[in-house]
Short mmCIF file of C-alpha atoms in Angstrom, two decimals:
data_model
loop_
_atom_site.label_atom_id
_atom_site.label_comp_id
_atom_site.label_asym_id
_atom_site.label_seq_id
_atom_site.Cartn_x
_atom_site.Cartn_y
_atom_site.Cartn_z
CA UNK A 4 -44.51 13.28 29.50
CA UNK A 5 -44.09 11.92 26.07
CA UNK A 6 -43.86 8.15 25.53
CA UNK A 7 -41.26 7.29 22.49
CA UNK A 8 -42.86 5.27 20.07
CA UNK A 9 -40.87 1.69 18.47
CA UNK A 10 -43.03 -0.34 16.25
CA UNK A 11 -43.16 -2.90 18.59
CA UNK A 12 -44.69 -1.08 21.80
CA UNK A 13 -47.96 -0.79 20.65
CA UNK A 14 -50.14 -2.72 18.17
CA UNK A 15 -52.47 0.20 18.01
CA UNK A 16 -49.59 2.41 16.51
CA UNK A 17 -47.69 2.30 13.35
CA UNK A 18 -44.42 4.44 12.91
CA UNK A 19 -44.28 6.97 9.65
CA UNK A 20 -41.34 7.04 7.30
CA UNK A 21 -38.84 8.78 8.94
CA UNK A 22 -38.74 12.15 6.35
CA UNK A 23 -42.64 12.61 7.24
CA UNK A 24 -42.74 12.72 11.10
CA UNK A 25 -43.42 10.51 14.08
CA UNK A 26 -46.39 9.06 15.82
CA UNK A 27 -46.11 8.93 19.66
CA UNK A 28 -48.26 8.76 22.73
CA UNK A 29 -48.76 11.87 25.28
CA UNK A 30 -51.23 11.85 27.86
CA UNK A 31 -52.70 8.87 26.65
CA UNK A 32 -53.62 10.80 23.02
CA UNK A 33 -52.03 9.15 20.15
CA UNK A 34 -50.32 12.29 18.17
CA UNK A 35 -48.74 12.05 14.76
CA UNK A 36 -46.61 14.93 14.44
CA UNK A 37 -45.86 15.27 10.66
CA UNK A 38 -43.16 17.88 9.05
CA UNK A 39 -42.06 19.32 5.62
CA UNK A 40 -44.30 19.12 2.97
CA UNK A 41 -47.73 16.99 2.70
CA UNK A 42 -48.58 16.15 -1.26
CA UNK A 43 -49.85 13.73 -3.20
CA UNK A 44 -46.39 11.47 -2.82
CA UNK A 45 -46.21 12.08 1.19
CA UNK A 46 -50.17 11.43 1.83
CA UNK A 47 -49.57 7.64 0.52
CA UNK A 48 -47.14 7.70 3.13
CA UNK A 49 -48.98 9.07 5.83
CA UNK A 50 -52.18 7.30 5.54
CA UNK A 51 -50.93 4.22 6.68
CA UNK A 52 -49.99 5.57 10.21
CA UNK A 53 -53.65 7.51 10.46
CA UNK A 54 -55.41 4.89 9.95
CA UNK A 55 -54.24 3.03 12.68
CA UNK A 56 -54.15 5.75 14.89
CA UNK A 57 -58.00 6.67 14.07
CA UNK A 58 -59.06 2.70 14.25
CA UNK A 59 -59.53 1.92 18.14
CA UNK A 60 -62.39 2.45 20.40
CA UNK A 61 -62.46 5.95 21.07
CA UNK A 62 -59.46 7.38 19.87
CA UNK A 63 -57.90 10.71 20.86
CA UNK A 64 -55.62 11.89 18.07
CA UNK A 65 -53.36 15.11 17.93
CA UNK A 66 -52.26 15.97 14.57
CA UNK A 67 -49.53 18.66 14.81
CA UNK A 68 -49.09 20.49 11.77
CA UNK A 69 -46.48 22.79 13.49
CA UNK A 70 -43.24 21.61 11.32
CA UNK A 71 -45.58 21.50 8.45
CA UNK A 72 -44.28 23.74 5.86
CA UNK A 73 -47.19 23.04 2.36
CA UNK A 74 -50.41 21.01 2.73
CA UNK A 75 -51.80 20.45 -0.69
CA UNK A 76 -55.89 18.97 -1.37
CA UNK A 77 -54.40 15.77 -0.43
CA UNK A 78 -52.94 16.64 2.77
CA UNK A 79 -56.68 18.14 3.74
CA UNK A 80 -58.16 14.77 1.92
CA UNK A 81 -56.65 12.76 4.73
CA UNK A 82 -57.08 15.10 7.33
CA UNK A 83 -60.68 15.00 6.66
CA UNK A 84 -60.58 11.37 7.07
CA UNK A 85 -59.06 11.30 10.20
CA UNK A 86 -61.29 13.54 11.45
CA UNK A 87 -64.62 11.21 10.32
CA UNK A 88 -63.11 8.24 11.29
CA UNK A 89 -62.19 9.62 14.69
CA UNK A 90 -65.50 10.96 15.18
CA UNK A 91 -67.33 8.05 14.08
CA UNK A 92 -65.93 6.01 17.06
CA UNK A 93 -66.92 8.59 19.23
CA UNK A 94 -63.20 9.75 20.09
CA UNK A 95 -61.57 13.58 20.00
CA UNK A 96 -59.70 14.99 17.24
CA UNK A 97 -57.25 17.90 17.71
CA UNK A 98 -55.55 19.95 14.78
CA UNK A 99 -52.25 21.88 15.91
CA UNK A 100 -51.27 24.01 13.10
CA UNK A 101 -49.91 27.92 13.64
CA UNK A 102 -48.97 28.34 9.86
CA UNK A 103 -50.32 31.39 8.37
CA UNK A 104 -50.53 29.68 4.85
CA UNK A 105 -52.46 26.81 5.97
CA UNK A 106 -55.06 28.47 8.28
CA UNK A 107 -55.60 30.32 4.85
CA UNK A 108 -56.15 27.17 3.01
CA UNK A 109 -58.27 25.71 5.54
CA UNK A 110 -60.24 28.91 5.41
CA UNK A 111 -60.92 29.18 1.62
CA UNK A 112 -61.60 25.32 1.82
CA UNK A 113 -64.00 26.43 4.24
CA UNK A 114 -62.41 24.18 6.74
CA UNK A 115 -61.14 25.90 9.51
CA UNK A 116 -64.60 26.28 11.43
CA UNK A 117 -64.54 22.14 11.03
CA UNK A 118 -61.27 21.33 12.86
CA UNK A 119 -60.66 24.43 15.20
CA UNK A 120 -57.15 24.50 14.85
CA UNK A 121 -54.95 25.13 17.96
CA UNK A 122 -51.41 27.09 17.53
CA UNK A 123 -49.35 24.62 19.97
CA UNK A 124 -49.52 21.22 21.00
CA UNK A 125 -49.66 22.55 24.65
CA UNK A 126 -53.12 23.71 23.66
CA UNK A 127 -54.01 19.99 22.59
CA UNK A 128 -53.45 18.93 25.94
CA UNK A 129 -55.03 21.87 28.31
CA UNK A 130 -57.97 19.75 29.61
CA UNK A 131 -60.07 18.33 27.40
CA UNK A 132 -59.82 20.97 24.98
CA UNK A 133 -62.32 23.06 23.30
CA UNK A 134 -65.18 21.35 22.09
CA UNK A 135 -65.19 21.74 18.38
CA UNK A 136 -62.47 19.40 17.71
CA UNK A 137 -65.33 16.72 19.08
CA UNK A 138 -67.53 17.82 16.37
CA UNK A 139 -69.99 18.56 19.14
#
């Protein structure tokens, strides 16, 4: 069941700009599903809503890169800090990405052993998923 997101149902979530996706709640995991292209002008746009979603207690965040189309070093700059900051409150951090292009630049980045990407959001949510995105 997914739980629609309004900026007023939750002080521990903050909406994106509409062209760069949407944050919402499923199965009590915060995921910010983002879309098109992630640059330099998008990440200022992004950050915003990541760093509320990576701020709580122990926070369980999905980021689905599946409508993703280009990630550029600053796309993987704030993934990278979502990741820490999740892990440093002792939370769970899933990556859903199935894009050939961006596997490949999380590979040469030598990233891809780091987040353990997942190819659907269905695989985010299939227990408690595998442990790498833990950083365990």
């Amino acid at each position: 069941m997914t739980e629609r997101l309004s900026p007023t149902a939750s002080p521990a979530l903050v909406p994106l700009p509409e062209p760069c996706g949407r944050v919402y709640r499923r199965n009590g995991r915060t995921v910010v599903a983002l879309r098109d292209e992630i640059d330099i002008a998008t990440a200022t746009l992004i950050a915003p809503a990541l760093d509320v979603a990576t701020s709580d207690g122990s926070p369980h965040v999905v980021v689905d890169l599946t409508e993703v189309s280009f990630l550029d070093c600053s796309g993987l700059t704030l993934l990278c800090r979502a990741r820490r900051r999740v892990l440093d409150r002792d939370g769970r951090f899933w990556l859903v990405c199935d894009c050939p292009r961006i596997l490949r630049l999380l590979r040469a980045g030598r990233l891809h052993d780091l987040f353990h990407p997942v190819a659907t959001p269905d695989e985010a949510f299939d227990g408690d998923g595998p442990a790498g995105p833990s950083g365990s």
